[in-house]
Amino acid sequence: MKDVFSVEDFRMRAKNFLPKMVFDYLEGGSEGESGLSRNVNAFGKWNFVPRRLADVSKCSLETTLLGRGYSLPFYVSPTGLNGLIRPDGDRILAQAAAKAGIPFVLSTASNLSIEDIAASGDGERWFQLYVLHRDIAKTMCQRALTAGYEALILTVDVPVNGYRERDMRNRFALPATYGLRTLADGLMHPRWSINFLRSGTPKLRNFETLEAQGPEAQAALLKRQMDASFDWDALRQLREWWPKKLMVKGVLRAEDAVQCAACGVDALIVSNHGARQLDGTISPLEVLAEIAASVQIPILLDSGIRRGADALTSLCLGATIVGLGRAILYALASDGERGVERCLEILTDELKRGMALLGASSITQLDHTLVRRSNWA
Ligand SMILES: Cc1cc2nc3c(=O)[nH]c(=O)nc-3n(C[C@H](O)[C@H](O)[C@H](O)COP(=O)(O)O)c2cc1C
């Protein structure tokens, strides 16, 4: 990994390592994919306005969120099918996050179960919930609670699945179907294929362990369709089921943020799901300051973070910590555990250097006066 200096370098390595079908799953957006570049380019619309002659000899990236301290203002975003990228992908990410002192979010669509990850070591774990059926959701909440997860992340931007054309074209599905094209793709990426053959098709482990559910719940499981009727009343009900920290992921409007806060939600994740749902959806960075100003609860942000500078801009505009999605998955794909650790190191160094150059020695010194929207972008 001596030639890796940025997340983009990991991206190129991931592209070489993964079969096209898997890289497309990781990389792709929905429909025409206009949102992918918009998310990344949103950060370039903001310029830094550095403060000079500040003592930045000691820069600390430590931060607090909802009463807990973290070493860095990052967390690992929930991503499904990490086991397809690397066998044991969920565990690798969880352990690297623990080592770095940041939270790891396990997806409902993970390839290791809630319990497997809880037993895989120390570190703070949050569980991301997709509601396929209320009974299943309730069971999963109880399992996450019993397993000691500190927070529940309810994803609200998937009432229906986004239309991912790359996945359609590639006939991407689990269990995998093998055509000539898939086999050729696999042969051209032998290192990934050997892993895959050794460990077998990844399973959605959280669903396997579900005990006898009613027929409706079973049908929902089989179709893997979301409960599109989930509304504010359902959120209030969920608030009653889950006594620990509750965060809602996918909020992009101030009025929704206000309503979440009124329902007792502890924090919000401003996100457009990495441009994988409705193409053309506004980039989270564009609404961050407005949402942060509308509520008293902490705001987290993801979608498009590829550099420490992106995190820095987000923190200046009101985010408490930021989520790493594809950035860390590229590293997981190309270099496994060492890659994930190196990726976190690179992002940390970039952020620390950026803070020093901006004239801030701690996260609490970051504010909106340190960035200005460019007239040129
Ligand atoms: C391959 C992949 C799988 C994802 N799976 C989930 C998921 O299971 N649950 C969820 O809430 N978000 C999921 N997301 C969205 C991420 O949590 C996050 O919002 C997004 O990756 C941020 O955008 P970025 O990757 O451009 O940084 C997924 C994203 C990717 C790229």
CSV table of C-alpha atoms and ligand atoms in Angstrom, one decimal:
chain,number,residue,atom,x,y,z
A,1,MET,CA,0.0,0.0,0.0
A,2,LYS,CA,3.0,2.3,-0.3
A,3,ASP,CA,1.4,4.0,-3.3
A,4,VAL,CA,-1.9,4.9,-1.5
A,5,PHE,CA,-2.2,8.5,-0.5
A,6,SER,CA,-5.9,9.2,-0.7
A,7,VAL,CA,-9.3,7.6,-0.8
A,8,GLU,CA,-9.3,7.9,-4.6
A,9,ASP,CA,-6.2,5.7,-4.7
A,10,PHE,CA,-8.2,3.1,-2.7
A,11,ARG,CA,-11.1,3.5,-5.2
A,12,MET,CA,-8.8,2.7,-8.1
A,13,ARG,CA,-7.5,-0.4,-6.3
A,14,ALA,CA,-11.0,-1.5,-5.5
A,15,LYS,CA,-12.0,-1.2,-9.1
A,16,ASN,CA,-9.1,-3.5,-10.1
A,17,PHE,CA,-9.8,-6.0,-7.3
A,18,LEU,CA,-13.5,-6.4,-7.5
A,19,PRO,CA,-15.5,-8.0,-10.4
A,20,LYS,CA,-17.4,-5.3,-12.3
A,21,MET,CA,-20.7,-6.5,-10.9
A,22,VAL,CA,-19.6,-6.1,-7.3
A,23,PHE,CA,-17.8,-2.8,-7.9
A,24,ASP,CA,-20.9,-1.5,-9.6
A,25,TYR,CA,-23.0,-2.5,-6.5
A,26,LEU,CA,-20.6,-0.6,-4.3
A,27,GLU,CA,-20.1,2.5,-6.5
A,28,GLY,CA,-23.5,2.8,-8.2
A,29,GLY,CA,-26.2,5.3,-7.7
A,30,SER,CA,-29.8,5.3,-8.8
A,31,GLU,CA,-31.4,6.0,-12.2
A,32,GLY,CA,-29.2,8.4,-14.2
A,33,GLU,CA,-26.7,8.7,-11.3
A,34,SER,CA,-26.5,12.5,-11.4
A,35,GLY,CA,-26.5,12.5,-7.6
A,36,LEU,CA,-23.1,10.7,-7.4
A,37,SER,CA,-21.0,13.6,-8.7
A,38,ARG,CA,-23.3,16.2,-7.1
A,39,ASN,CA,-22.7,14.7,-3.6
A,40,VAL,CA,-18.9,14.8,-4.1
A,41,ASN,CA,-18.8,18.2,-5.8
A,42,ALA,CA,-21.0,19.8,-3.2
A,43,PHE,CA,-18.0,20.1,-0.9
A,44,GLY,CA,-16.0,22.0,-3.6
A,45,LYS,CA,-18.7,24.8,-3.5
A,46,TRP,CA,-17.4,25.8,-0.1
A,47,ASN,CA,-14.0,27.5,0.5
A,48,PHE,CA,-12.1,27.8,3.7
A,49,VAL,CA,-11.4,31.2,5.3
A,50,PRO,CA,-8.5,30.4,7.6
A,51,ARG,CA,-7.9,32.1,10.9
A,52,ARG,CA,-4.2,33.1,11.2
A,53,LEU,CA,-1.7,33.2,14.1
A,54,ALA,CA,-3.7,30.7,16.1
A,55,ASP,CA,-1.7,28.2,18.2
A,56,VAL,CA,-2.2,24.9,16.4
A,57,SER,CA,0.8,23.1,17.9
A,58,LYS,CA,-1.5,20.6,19.5
A,59,CYS,CA,-4.5,19.7,17.4
A,60,SER,CA,-7.1,17.4,18.9
A,61,LEU,CA,-9.8,15.6,16.9
A,62,GLU,CA,-11.6,14.4,20.0
A,63,THR,CA,-15.3,15.0,20.1
A,64,THR,CA,-18.5,14.2,22.0
A,65,LEU,CA,-21.8,13.1,20.8
A,66,LEU,CA,-24.8,12.6,23.1
A,67,GLY,CA,-22.7,12.5,26.2
A,68,ARG,CA,-20.0,10.1,24.9
A,69,GLY,CA,-16.5,10.9,23.9
A,70,TYR,CA,-14.9,9.7,20.6
A,71,SER,CA,-11.3,9.9,19.3
A,72,LEU,CA,-12.3,11.2,15.9
A,73,PRO,CA,-15.4,12.9,14.4
A,74,PHE,CA,-16.0,9.9,12.1
A,75,TYR,CA,-18.2,6.8,12.2
A,76,VAL,CA,-18.6,3.9,9.8
A,77,SER,CA,-21.9,4.2,8.0
A,78,PRO,CA,-24.2,1.1,7.7
A,79,THR,CA,-23.7,-0.7,4.4
A,80,GLY,CA,-25.3,-4.0,3.4
A,81,LEU,CA,-23.5,-7.0,1.8
A,82,ASN,CA,-20.1,-6.1,3.2
A,83,GLY,CA,-19.4,-9.8,3.0
A,84,LEU,CA,-19.6,-9.7,-0.7
A,85,ILE,CA,-16.8,-7.1,-0.8
A,86,ARG,CA,-14.6,-9.1,1.6
A,87,PRO,CA,-15.5,-12.2,3.6
A,88,ASP,CA,-16.0,-11.1,7.1
A,89,GLY,CA,-16.3,-7.5,5.9
A,90,ASP,CA,-18.6,-6.5,8.8
A,91,ARG,CA,-16.2,-7.8,11.4
A,92,ILE,CA,-13.2,-6.1,9.7
A,93,LEU,CA,-15.0,-2.8,9.7
A,94,ALA,CA,-16.3,-3.2,13.3
A,95,GLN,CA,-12.8,-4.0,14.6
A,96,ALA,CA,-11.0,-1.2,12.7
A,97,ALA,CA,-13.6,1.3,14.0
A,98,ALA,CA,-13.1,0.0,17.6
A,99,LYS,CA,-9.4,0.4,17.2
A,100,ALA,CA,-9.8,3.9,15.9
A,101,GLY,CA,-12.2,4.8,18.8
A,102,ILE,CA,-15.2,5.5,16.5
A,103,PRO,CA,-18.7,3.9,16.2
A,104,PHE,CA,-19.5,1.2,13.7
A,105,VAL,CA,-23.0,0.9,12.4
A,106,LEU,CA,-24.2,-2.6,11.5
A,107,SER,CA,-26.7,-2.7,8.6
A,108,THR,CA,-29.9,-4.7,8.8
A,109,ALA,CA,-28.7,-6.2,5.5
A,110,SER,CA,-25.3,-7.3,7.1
A,111,ASN,CA,-23.6,-10.6,6.4
A,112,LEU,CA,-22.8,-11.2,10.0
A,113,SER,CA,-25.6,-11.1,12.6
A,114,ILE,CA,-26.3,-8.6,15.3
A,115,GLU,CA,-25.0,-11.1,17.8
A,116,ASP,CA,-21.9,-12.1,15.8
A,117,ILE,CA,-20.7,-8.5,15.7
A,118,ALA,CA,-21.5,-7.9,19.3
A,119,ALA,CA,-19.3,-10.8,20.2
A,120,SER,CA,-16.5,-9.8,17.9
A,121,GLY,CA,-14.8,-7.5,20.3
A,122,ASP,CA,-15.1,-4.1,22.1
A,123,GLY,CA,-16.0,-0.9,20.5
A,124,GLU,CA,-19.2,1.0,20.2
A,125,ARG,CA,-21.8,-0.5,17.9
A,126,TRP,CA,-25.0,1.1,16.5
A,127,PHE,CA,-27.6,-0.9,14.7
A,128,GLN,CA,-29.3,0.4,11.5
A,129,LEU,CA,-32.9,-0.6,11.1
A,130,TYR,CA,-34.8,-1.1,7.9
A,131,VAL,CA,-38.5,-1.8,8.6
A,132,LEU,CA,-39.6,-4.6,6.4
A,133,HIS,CA,-42.4,-5.5,8.7
A,134,ARG,CA,-43.2,-4.1,12.2
A,135,ASP,CA,-42.9,-7.5,13.9
A,136,ILE,CA,-39.5,-8.2,12.4
A,137,ALA,CA,-38.4,-4.6,13.3
A,138,LYS,CA,-39.5,-5.1,16.9
A,139,THR,CA,-37.6,-8.4,17.1
A,140,MET,CA,-34.5,-6.9,15.7
A,141,CYS,CA,-34.7,-3.9,18.1
A,142,GLN,CA,-34.9,-6.4,21.0
A,143,ARG,CA,-31.9,-8.4,19.7
A,144,ALA,CA,-29.8,-5.2,19.3
A,145,LEU,CA,-30.8,-4.1,22.8
A,146,THR,CA,-29.9,-7.5,24.3
A,147,ALA,CA,-26.6,-7.6,22.4
A,148,GLY,CA,-25.6,-4.2,23.9
A,149,TYR,CA,-25.8,-1.9,20.9
A,150,GLU,CA,-25.7,1.7,22.0
A,151,ALA,CA,-27.9,3.3,19.4
A,152,LEU,CA,-30.5,2.5,16.8
A,153,ILE,CA,-30.4,4.2,13.4
A,154,LEU,CA,-33.7,4.2,11.6
A,155,THR,CA,-33.2,4.6,7.9
A,156,VAL,CA,-36.2,6.6,6.5
A,157,ASP,CA,-35.2,7.2,2.9
A,158,VAL,CA,-36.1,3.7,1.6
A,159,PRO,CA,-39.9,3.5,1.7
A,160,VAL,CA,-39.3,1.7,-1.6
A,161,ASN,CA,-36.0,0.5,-3.1
A,162,GLY,CA,-34.1,2.9,-5.4
A,163,TYR,CA,-33.8,1.9,-9.0
A,164,ARG,CA,-30.2,0.9,-9.5
A,165,GLU,CA,-29.7,0.5,-13.2
A,166,ARG,CA,-26.2,-0.9,-13.0
A,167,ASP,CA,-27.4,-3.7,-10.7
A,168,MET,CA,-30.3,-4.4,-13.2
A,169,ARG,CA,-27.9,-4.6,-16.2
A,170,ASN,CA,-25.5,-6.8,-14.3
A,171,ARG,CA,-28.4,-9.1,-13.1
A,172,PHE,CA,-27.0,-8.4,-9.6
A,173,ALA,CA,-28.9,-10.6,-7.1
A,174,LEU,CA,-28.5,-12.8,-4.1
A,175,PRO,CA,-28.2,-15.7,-4.2
A,176,ALA,CA,-25.9,-15.0,-7.1
A,177,THR,CA,-26.9,-16.4,-10.5
A,178,TYR,CA,-24.0,-17.4,-12.8
A,179,GLY,CA,-24.0,-16.6,-16.5
A,180,LEU,CA,-21.1,-16.6,-18.8
A,181,ARG,CA,-20.5,-12.9,-18.2
A,182,THR,CA,-20.4,-13.4,-14.4
A,183,LEU,CA,-18.0,-16.3,-14.8
A,184,ALA,CA,-15.7,-14.3,-17.1
A,185,ASP,CA,-15.9,-11.4,-14.7
A,186,GLY,CA,-14.9,-13.7,-11.8
A,187,LEU,CA,-12.0,-15.2,-13.8
A,188,MET,CA,-10.6,-11.7,-14.5
A,189,HIS,CA,-10.6,-11.0,-10.8
A,190,PRO,CA,-9.1,-14.1,-9.3
A,191,ARG,CA,-8.1,-12.8,-5.9
A,192,TRP,CA,-11.7,-11.8,-5.2
A,193,SER,CA,-13.0,-15.1,-6.7
A,194,ILE,CA,-10.8,-17.2,-4.5
A,195,ASN,CA,-12.2,-15.5,-1.4
A,196,PHE,CA,-15.7,-15.9,-2.7
A,197,LEU,CA,-15.2,-19.6,-3.5
A,198,ARG,CA,-13.7,-20.3,0.0
A,199,SER,CA,-16.3,-18.5,2.0
A,200,GLY,CA,-19.4,-19.0,-0.2
A,201,THR,CA,-22.2,-16.7,-1.0
A,202,PRO,CA,-22.8,-14.2,1.8
A,203,LYS,CA,-26.1,-14.6,3.6
A,204,LEU,CA,-28.3,-12.0,5.2
A,205,ARG,CA,-27.6,-13.4,8.7
A,206,ASN,CA,-30.0,-11.2,10.6
A,207,PHE,CA,-32.9,-12.7,8.8
A,208,GLU,CA,-31.8,-16.3,9.1
A,209,THR,CA,-32.0,-16.3,12.9
A,210,LEU,CA,-35.5,-14.9,13.0
A,211,GLU,CA,-37.7,-17.4,14.7
A,212,ALA,CA,-41.3,-18.2,13.8
A,213,GLN,CA,-42.8,-15.0,12.5
A,214,GLY,CA,-46.4,-14.6,11.3
A,215,PRO,CA,-47.3,-15.3,7.7
A,216,GLU,CA,-47.3,-11.6,6.8
A,217,ALA,CA,-43.9,-11.1,8.2
A,218,GLN,CA,-42.6,-14.2,6.4
A,219,ALA,CA,-44.0,-12.8,3.1
A,220,ALA,CA,-42.3,-9.4,3.7
A,221,LEU,CA,-39.1,-11.3,4.4
A,222,LEU,CA,-39.3,-13.3,1.2
A,223,LYS,CA,-40.0,-10.2,-0.9
A,224,ARG,CA,-37.5,-8.1,0.9
A,225,GLN,CA,-39.7,-5.1,0.5
A,226,MET,CA,-39.9,-2.2,3.0
A,227,ASP,CA,-42.9,-1.3,5.0
A,228,ALA,CA,-43.9,1.7,2.9
A,229,SER,CA,-46.6,2.7,5.4
A,230,PHE,CA,-44.1,3.6,8.1
A,231,ASP,CA,-45.0,7.1,9.3
A,232,TRP,CA,-44.7,9.5,12.2
A,233,ASP,CA,-47.0,7.4,14.4
A,234,ALA,CA,-44.8,4.4,13.7
A,235,LEU,CA,-41.8,6.4,14.6
A,236,ARG,CA,-43.4,7.3,18.0
A,237,GLN,CA,-44.1,3.6,18.5
A,238,LEU,CA,-40.5,2.8,17.7
A,239,ARG,CA,-39.4,5.4,20.2
A,240,GLU,CA,-41.2,3.4,22.8
A,241,TRP,CA,-39.6,0.1,21.8
A,242,TRP,CA,-36.1,1.4,21.9
A,243,PRO,CA,-35.0,3.0,25.2
A,244,LYS,CA,-31.4,3.9,24.2
A,245,LYS,CA,-30.2,6.5,21.7
A,246,LEU,CA,-32.4,6.8,18.6
A,247,MET,CA,-31.2,8.5,15.4
A,248,VAL,CA,-33.1,9.0,12.1
A,249,LYS,CA,-31.1,8.6,8.9
A,250,GLY,CA,-32.1,10.3,5.7
A,251,VAL,CA,-33.6,13.6,6.8
A,252,LEU,CA,-33.2,16.4,4.3
A,253,ARG,CA,-35.9,19.0,5.4
A,254,ALA,CA,-35.8,21.2,8.4
A,255,GLU,CA,-39.5,20.6,9.1
A,256,ASP,CA,-38.9,16.8,9.3
A,257,ALA,CA,-36.0,17.5,11.6
A,258,VAL,CA,-38.2,19.5,13.9
A,259,GLN,CA,-40.8,16.7,13.9
A,260,CYS,CA,-38.2,14.0,14.6
A,261,ALA,CA,-37.0,16.0,17.6
A,262,ALA,CA,-40.6,16.4,18.8
A,263,CYS,CA,-41.0,12.6,18.6
A,264,GLY,CA,-38.0,12.2,21.0
A,265,VAL,CA,-35.3,11.3,18.4
A,266,ASP,CA,-31.9,12.0,19.9
A,267,ALA,CA,-29.9,12.8,16.7
A,268,LEU,CA,-30.4,13.1,13.0
A,269,ILE,CA,-28.3,11.9,10.1
A,270,VAL,CA,-28.6,14.2,7.1
A,271,SER,CA,-28.1,11.9,4.2
A,272,ASN,CA,-29.3,11.1,0.7
A,273,HIS,CA,-28.2,7.5,1.0
A,274,GLY,CA,-25.1,8.2,-1.1
A,275,ALA,CA,-27.4,9.0,-4.1
A,276,ARG,CA,-28.8,5.5,-4.2
A,277,GLN,CA,-32.4,6.4,-3.8
A,278,LEU,CA,-34.2,9.2,-5.7
A,279,ASP,CA,-31.7,10.6,-8.3
A,280,GLY,CA,-31.7,14.4,-8.3
A,281,THR,CA,-32.1,14.5,-4.5
A,282,ILE,CA,-30.4,17.5,-3.0
A,283,SER,CA,-26.9,16.9,-1.5
A,284,PRO,CA,-27.0,16.7,2.3
A,285,LEU,CA,-24.3,19.4,2.6
A,286,GLU,CA,-26.6,21.9,0.9
A,287,VAL,CA,-29.2,21.6,3.7
A,288,LEU,CA,-26.9,20.9,6.6
A,289,ALA,CA,-26.7,24.4,8.0
A,290,GLU,CA,-30.4,25.0,7.7
A,291,ILE,CA,-31.2,21.7,9.4
A,292,ALA,CA,-28.6,22.3,12.1
A,293,ALA,CA,-30.2,25.7,12.9
A,294,SER,CA,-33.7,24.3,13.1
A,295,VAL,CA,-33.2,21.8,16.0
A,296,GLN,CA,-31.2,21.5,19.2
A,297,ILE,CA,-30.3,17.8,18.7
A,298,PRO,CA,-26.9,16.8,17.2
A,299,ILE,CA,-26.6,16.4,13.4
A,300,LEU,CA,-24.6,13.8,11.7
A,301,LEU,CA,-23.9,13.9,7.9
A,302,ASP,CA,-22.9,11.4,5.2
A,303,SER,CA,-22.9,11.2,1.4
A,304,GLY,CA,-19.9,12.1,-0.6
A,305,ILE,CA,-17.2,12.3,2.1
A,306,ARG,CA,-13.9,11.4,0.4
A,307,ARG,CA,-11.4,13.6,2.1
A,308,GLY,CA,-10.6,15.1,5.5
A,309,ALA,CA,-11.5,18.5,4.0
A,310,ASP,CA,-15.0,17.2,3.3
A,311,ALA,CA,-15.4,16.3,7.0
A,312,LEU,CA,-13.9,19.7,7.9
A,313,THR,CA,-16.4,21.6,5.8
A,314,SER,CA,-19.3,19.5,7.3
A,315,LEU,CA,-18.1,20.2,10.9
A,316,CYS,CA,-17.9,23.9,10.2
A,317,LEU,CA,-21.4,23.9,8.8
A,318,GLY,CA,-22.9,22.2,11.9
A,319,ALA,CA,-22.3,18.4,11.7
A,320,THR,CA,-21.0,16.8,15.0
A,321,ILE,CA,-19.5,13.8,13.2
A,322,VAL,CA,-19.6,12.4,9.7
A,323,GLY,CA,-20.2,9.0,8.2
A,324,LEU,CA,-17.9,7.1,5.9
A,325,GLY,CA,-19.7,4.9,3.3
A,326,ARG,CA,-17.9,4.2,0.0
A,327,ALA,CA,-14.7,5.8,1.2
A,328,ILE,CA,-14.0,3.0,3.7
A,329,LEU,CA,-15.6,0.3,1.5
A,330,TYR,CA,-13.0,1.0,-1.3
A,331,ALA,CA,-10.3,0.3,1.3
A,332,LEU,CA,-12.1,-2.8,2.6
A,333,ALA,CA,-12.3,-4.2,-1.0
A,334,SER,CA,-8.7,-3.5,-2.0
A,335,ASP,CA,-6.7,-4.2,1.1
A,336,GLY,CA,-9.0,-5.7,3.8
A,337,GLU,CA,-8.2,-4.9,7.4
A,338,ARG,CA,-4.9,-3.1,6.7
A,339,GLY,CA,-6.6,-1.0,4.1
A,340,VAL,CA,-9.4,0.1,6.4
A,341,GLU,CA,-6.9,1.1,9.0
A,342,ARG,CA,-4.8,3.0,6.5
A,343,CYS,CA,-7.9,4.7,5.1
A,344,LEU,CA,-8.9,5.9,8.5
A,345,GLU,CA,-5.3,7.1,9.1
A,346,ILE,CA,-5.3,9.0,5.8
A,347,LEU,CA,-8.6,10.7,6.5
A,348,THR,CA,-7.5,11.5,10.1
A,349,ASP,CA,-4.2,13.1,8.8
A,350,GLU,CA,-6.1,15.1,6.2
A,351,LEU,CA,-8.5,16.4,8.8
A,352,LYS,CA,-5.8,17.2,11.3
A,353,ARG,CA,-3.7,19.0,8.8
A,354,GLY,CA,-6.8,20.8,7.5
A,355,MET,CA,-7.7,22.0,11.0
A,356,ALA,CA,-4.2,23.3,11.6
A,357,LEU,CA,-4.1,25.1,8.3
A,358,LEU,CA,-7.6,26.6,9.0
A,359,GLY,CA,-6.4,27.8,12.4
A,360,ALA,CA,-8.4,25.5,14.7
A,361,SER,CA,-6.8,23.3,17.4
A,362,SER,CA,-10.0,21.5,18.4
A,363,ILE,CA,-13.3,20.5,17.0
A,364,THR,CA,-15.1,23.0,19.2
A,365,GLN,CA,-13.3,25.8,17.5
A,366,LEU,CA,-14.9,25.0,14.1
A,367,ASP,CA,-17.8,27.2,13.0
A,368,HIS,CA,-19.5,28.6,10.0
A,369,THR,CA,-17.2,31.7,9.8
A,370,LEU,CA,-14.4,29.4,8.7
A,371,VAL,CA,-16.1,28.5,5.4
A,372,ARG,CA,-17.8,30.6,2.7
A,373,ARG,CA,-19.8,29.5,-0.3
A,374,SER,CA,-17.7,30.2,-3.4
A,375,ASN,CA,-19.0,32.7,-6.0
A,376,TRP,CA,-17.2,30.8,-8.7
A,377,ALA,CA,-18.7,27.3,-8.2
B,1,LIG,C1,-22.8,-0.5,-1.0
B,1,LIG,C2,-23.6,0.3,-0.1
B,1,LIG,C3,-24.6,-0.3,0.7
B,1,LIG,C4,-25.4,0.5,1.6
B,1,LIG,N1,-26.3,-0.2,2.4
B,1,LIG,C5,-27.0,0.6,3.3
B,1,LIG,C6,-27.8,-0.1,4.3
B,1,LIG,O1,-27.9,-1.3,4.3
B,1,LIG,N2,-28.5,0.7,5.1
B,1,LIG,C7,-28.4,2.1,5.1
B,1,LIG,O2,-29.1,2.8,5.9
B,1,LIG,N3,-27.6,2.7,4.2
B,1,LIG,C8,-26.9,2.0,3.3
B,1,LIG,N4,-26.1,2.6,2.4
B,1,LIG,C9,-25.9,4.1,2.5
B,1,LIG,C10,-24.8,4.5,3.5
B,1,LIG,O3,-25.1,4.2,4.8
B,1,LIG,C11,-24.5,6.0,3.4
B,1,LIG,O4,-25.6,6.7,3.5
B,1,LIG,C12,-23.8,6.3,2.0
B,1,LIG,O5,-22.9,5.3,1.6
B,1,LIG,C13,-23.1,7.6,2.1
B,1,LIG,O6,-22.6,8.0,0.8
B,1,LIG,P1,-21.1,7.8,0.4
B,1,LIG,O7,-20.9,6.3,0.2
B,1,LIG,O8,-21.0,8.5,-1.0
B,1,LIG,O9,-20.2,8.4,1.4
B,1,LIG,C14,-25.3,1.9,1.6
B,1,LIG,C15,-24.3,2.5,0.7
B,1,LIG,C16,-23.5,1.7,-0.1
B,1,LIG,C17,-22.5,2.4,-0.9
